Coordinates of C-alpha atoms and ligand atoms in Angstrom, one line a residue:
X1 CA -11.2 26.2 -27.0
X2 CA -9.7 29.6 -27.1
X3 CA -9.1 31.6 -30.3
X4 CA -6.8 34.6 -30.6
X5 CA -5.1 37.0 -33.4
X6 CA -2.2 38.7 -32.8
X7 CA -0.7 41.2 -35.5
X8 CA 2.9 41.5 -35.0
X9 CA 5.5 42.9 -37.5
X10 CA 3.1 41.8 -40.2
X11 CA 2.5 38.8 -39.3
X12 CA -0.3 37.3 -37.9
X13 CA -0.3 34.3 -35.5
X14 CA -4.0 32.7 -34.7
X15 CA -3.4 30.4 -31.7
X16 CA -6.3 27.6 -31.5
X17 CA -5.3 25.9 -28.1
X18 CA -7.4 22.7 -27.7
X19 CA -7.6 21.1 -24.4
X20 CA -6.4 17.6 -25.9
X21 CA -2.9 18.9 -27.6
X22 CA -1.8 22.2 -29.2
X23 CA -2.2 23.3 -32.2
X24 CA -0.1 26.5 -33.6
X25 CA -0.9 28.1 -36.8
X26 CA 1.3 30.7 -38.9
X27 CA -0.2 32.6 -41.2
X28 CA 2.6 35.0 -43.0
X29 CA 1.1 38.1 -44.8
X30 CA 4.4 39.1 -47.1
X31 CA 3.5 42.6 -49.4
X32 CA 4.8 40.2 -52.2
X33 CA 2.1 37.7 -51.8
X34 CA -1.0 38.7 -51.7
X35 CA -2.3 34.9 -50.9
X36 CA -1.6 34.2 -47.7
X37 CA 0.3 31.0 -46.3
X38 CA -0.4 28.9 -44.4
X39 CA 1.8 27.1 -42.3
X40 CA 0.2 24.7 -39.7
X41 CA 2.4 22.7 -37.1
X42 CA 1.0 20.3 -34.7
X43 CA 2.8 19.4 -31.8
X44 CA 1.6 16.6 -29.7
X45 CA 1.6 17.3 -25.6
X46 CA 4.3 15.0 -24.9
X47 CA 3.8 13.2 -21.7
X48 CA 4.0 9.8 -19.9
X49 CA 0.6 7.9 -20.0
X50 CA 0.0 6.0 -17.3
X51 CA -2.3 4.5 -15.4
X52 CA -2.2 1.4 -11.7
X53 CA -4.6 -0.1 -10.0
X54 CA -4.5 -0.8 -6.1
X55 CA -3.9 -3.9 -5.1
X56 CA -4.9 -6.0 -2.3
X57 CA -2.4 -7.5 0.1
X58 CA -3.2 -11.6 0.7
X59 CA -4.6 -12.2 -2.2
X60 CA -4.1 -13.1 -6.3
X61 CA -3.7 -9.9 -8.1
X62 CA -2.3 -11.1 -11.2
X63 CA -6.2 -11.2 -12.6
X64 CA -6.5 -8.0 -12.9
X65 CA -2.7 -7.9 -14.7
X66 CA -1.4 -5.5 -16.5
X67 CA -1.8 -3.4 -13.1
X68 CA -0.5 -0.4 -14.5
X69 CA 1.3 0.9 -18.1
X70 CA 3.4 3.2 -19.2
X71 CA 4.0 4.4 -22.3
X72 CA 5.5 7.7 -24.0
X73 CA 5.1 9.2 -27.1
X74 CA 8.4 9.2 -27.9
X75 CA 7.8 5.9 -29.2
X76 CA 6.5 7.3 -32.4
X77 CA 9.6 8.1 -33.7
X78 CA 12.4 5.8 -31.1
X79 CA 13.2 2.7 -30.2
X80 CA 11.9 2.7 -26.6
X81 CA 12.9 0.5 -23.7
X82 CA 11.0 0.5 -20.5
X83 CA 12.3 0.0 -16.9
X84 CA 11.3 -0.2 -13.1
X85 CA 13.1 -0.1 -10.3
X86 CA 12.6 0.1 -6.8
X87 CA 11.4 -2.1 -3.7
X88 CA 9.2 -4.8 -5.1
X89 CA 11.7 -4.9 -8.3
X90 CA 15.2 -4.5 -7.6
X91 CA 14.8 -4.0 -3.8
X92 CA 13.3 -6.3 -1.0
X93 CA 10.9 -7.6 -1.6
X94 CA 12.5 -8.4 -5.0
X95 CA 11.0 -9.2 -8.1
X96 CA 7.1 -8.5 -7.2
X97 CA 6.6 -6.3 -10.4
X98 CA 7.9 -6.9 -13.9
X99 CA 7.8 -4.3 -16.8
X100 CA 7.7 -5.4 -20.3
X101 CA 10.3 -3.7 -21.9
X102 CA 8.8 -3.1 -25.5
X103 CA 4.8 -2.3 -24.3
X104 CA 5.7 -0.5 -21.1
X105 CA 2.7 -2.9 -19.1
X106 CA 3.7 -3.5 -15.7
X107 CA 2.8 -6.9 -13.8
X108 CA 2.6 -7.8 -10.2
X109 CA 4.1 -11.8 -9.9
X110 CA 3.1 -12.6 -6.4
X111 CA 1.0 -12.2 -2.8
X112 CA 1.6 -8.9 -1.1
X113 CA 1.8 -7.5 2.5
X114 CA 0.1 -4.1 3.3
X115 CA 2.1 -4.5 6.5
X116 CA 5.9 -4.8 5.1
X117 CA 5.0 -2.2 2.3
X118 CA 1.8 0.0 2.4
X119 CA 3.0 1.9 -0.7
X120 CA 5.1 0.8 -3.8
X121 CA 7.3 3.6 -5.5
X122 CA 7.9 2.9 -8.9
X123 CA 10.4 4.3 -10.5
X124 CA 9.7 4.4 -14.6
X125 CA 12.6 4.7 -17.3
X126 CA 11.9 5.1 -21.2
X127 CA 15.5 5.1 -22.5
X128 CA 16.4 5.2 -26.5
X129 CA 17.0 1.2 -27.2
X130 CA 19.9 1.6 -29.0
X131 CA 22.2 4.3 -27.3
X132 CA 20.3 4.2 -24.1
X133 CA 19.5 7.6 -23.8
X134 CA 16.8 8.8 -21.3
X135 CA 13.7 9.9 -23.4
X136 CA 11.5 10.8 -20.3
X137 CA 12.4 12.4 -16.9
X138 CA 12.2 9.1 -14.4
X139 CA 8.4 8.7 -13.4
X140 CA 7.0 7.5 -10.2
X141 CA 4.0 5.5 -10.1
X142 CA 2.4 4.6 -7.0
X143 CA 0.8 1.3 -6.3
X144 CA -1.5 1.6 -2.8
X145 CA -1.2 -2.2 -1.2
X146 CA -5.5 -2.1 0.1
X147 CA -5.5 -3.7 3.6
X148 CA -7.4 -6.6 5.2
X149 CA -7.6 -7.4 8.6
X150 CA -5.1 -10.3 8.8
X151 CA -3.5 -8.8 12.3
X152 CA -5.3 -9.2 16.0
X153 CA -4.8 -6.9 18.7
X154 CA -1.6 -7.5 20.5
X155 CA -1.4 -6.4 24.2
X156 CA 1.8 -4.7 25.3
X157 CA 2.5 -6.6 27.7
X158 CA 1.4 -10.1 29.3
X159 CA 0.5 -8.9 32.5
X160 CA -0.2 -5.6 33.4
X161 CA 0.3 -5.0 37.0
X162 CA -1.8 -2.1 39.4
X163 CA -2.7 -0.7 42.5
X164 CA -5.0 1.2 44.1
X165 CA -5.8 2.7 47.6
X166 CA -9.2 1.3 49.4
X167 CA -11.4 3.8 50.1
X168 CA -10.3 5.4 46.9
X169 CA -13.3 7.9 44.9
X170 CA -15.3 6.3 42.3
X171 CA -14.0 5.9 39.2
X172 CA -10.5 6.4 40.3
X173 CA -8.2 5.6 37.3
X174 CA -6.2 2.9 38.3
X175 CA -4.4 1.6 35.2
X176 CA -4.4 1.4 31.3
X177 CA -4.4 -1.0 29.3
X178 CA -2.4 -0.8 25.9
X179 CA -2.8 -2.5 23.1
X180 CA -1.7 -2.6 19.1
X181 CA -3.0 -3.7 16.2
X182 CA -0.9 -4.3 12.9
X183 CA -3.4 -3.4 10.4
X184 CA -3.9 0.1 8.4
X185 CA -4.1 2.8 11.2
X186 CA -6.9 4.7 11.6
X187 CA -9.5 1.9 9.9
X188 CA -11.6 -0.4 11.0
X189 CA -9.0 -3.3 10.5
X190 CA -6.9 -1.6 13.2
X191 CA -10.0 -0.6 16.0
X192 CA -9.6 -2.2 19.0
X193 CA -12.5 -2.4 21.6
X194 CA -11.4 -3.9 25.4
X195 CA -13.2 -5.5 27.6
X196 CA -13.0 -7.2 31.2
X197 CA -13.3 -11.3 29.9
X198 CA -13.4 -12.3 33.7
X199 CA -12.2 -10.9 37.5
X200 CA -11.0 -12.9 40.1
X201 CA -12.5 -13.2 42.4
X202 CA -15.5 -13.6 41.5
X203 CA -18.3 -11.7 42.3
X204 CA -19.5 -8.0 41.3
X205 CA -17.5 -6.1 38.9
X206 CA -14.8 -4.2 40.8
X207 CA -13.4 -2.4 38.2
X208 CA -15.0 -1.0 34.7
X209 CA -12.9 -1.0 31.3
X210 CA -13.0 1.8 29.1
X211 CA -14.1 0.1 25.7
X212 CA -12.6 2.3 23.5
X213 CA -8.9 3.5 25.5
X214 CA -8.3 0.5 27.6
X215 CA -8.9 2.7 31.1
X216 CA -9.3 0.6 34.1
X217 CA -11.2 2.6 36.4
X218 CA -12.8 1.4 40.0
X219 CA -16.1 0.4 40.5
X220 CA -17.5 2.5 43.8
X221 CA -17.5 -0.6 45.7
X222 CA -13.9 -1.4 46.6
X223 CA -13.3 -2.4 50.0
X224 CA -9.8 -4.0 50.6
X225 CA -10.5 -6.4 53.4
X226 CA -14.5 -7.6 51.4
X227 CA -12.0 -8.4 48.5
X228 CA -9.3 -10.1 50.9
X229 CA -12.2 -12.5 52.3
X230 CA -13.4 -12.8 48.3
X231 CA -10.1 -14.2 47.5
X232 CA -10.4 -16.4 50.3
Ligands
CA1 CA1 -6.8 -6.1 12.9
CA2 CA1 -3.6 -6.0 7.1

């Protein structure tokens, strides 16, 4: 709370500022009355209030409906209608959010994918319900899509195909393995681990898989013509 005088031309204005709103105070000193006036004139902080809750892709959000509301104080003295628009409402995938146009509280209607949209963008109207008149500057509200782990690791390709000289050094890189996963990047949905399921032929490892980036690198055993009799 901060309190100040200021004389000015005979007047003097106390300012109280309160953190919650503002309140302005006149109070006029005139030579011809000696009781001082006061004026007082309270201006609310006009502002959208809002407020939306993440959702969770692959399952039943509407529980926790309404996910988010809107509402300006214009509505003390207007007729207000509230809008959305964007993807999820009038863009693919259509219709996922609905607004109710008298209480401003926004619902989410079906399933969503964290993978088609991570982020919804919506874009919030309060317009005079009569002439239609914007009453608010457009507000976005953002609506994170929370991600499960509803994709596997896909590998690039089906076969990966490499070579390598006999007689090579240890640990001689000899290909990479790449991989993708469809989840949220950087989580643990999205980690992928790799590992050597089986070698043909058989017999002692011959190569050794990075776990972590998918590095095929050689075992210090490989001897081109012990493998050719392997396969044998
Ligand atoms: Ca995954
Ligand atoms: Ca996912």
């Amino acid at each position: 709370r901060i309190s100040k005088n200021i004389q000015y031309s005979g007047i003097i204005l106390k300012y109280i500022c309160i953190i919650s709103g503002l309140e302005l105070r006149l109070i006029e000193n005139k030579q011809t009355n000696k009781n001082a006036r006061w004026k007082t004139f309270r201006r609310q902080k006009r502002e959208w209030i809002k407020f939306a809750a993440a959702c969770r892709e692959g399952e039943d959000n509407s529980k926790r409906n309404p996910i988010a509301r809107i509402r300006s104080d214009c509505e003390e003295n207007n007729p207000i209608t509230y809008s959305i628009s964007g993807a999820g409402i009038d863009r693919a995938p259509y219709g996922i959010f609905v607004v109710n146009p008298r209480t401003g509280e926004i619902n989410i209607t079906s399933i969503v994918d964290r993978e088609m949209t991570p982020v919804f963008v919506i874009r919030c109207f309060a317009k005079h319900s009569v002439t239609g008149v914007d009453l608010e500057p457009p507000l976005e509200l953002r609506v994170r899509v929370l991600d499960i782990n509803d994709n596997p690791p896909i590998f690039a390709q089906t076969v990966f195909t490499g070579s390598i000289e006999e007689c090579s050094m240890d640990n001689t890189l000899v290909m990479k393995i790449i991989a993708t996963d469809a989840d949220e990047p950087n989580h643990l949905n999205s980690k992928i681990a790799f590992k050597i399921e089986s070698q043909e032929p058989s017999g002692p490892p011959m190569f050794i898989m990075n776990k972590y980036t998918g590095e095929l690198h050689l075992a210090n055993y490989l001897d081109r013509e012990v493998s050719f009799l392997l396969s044998k």
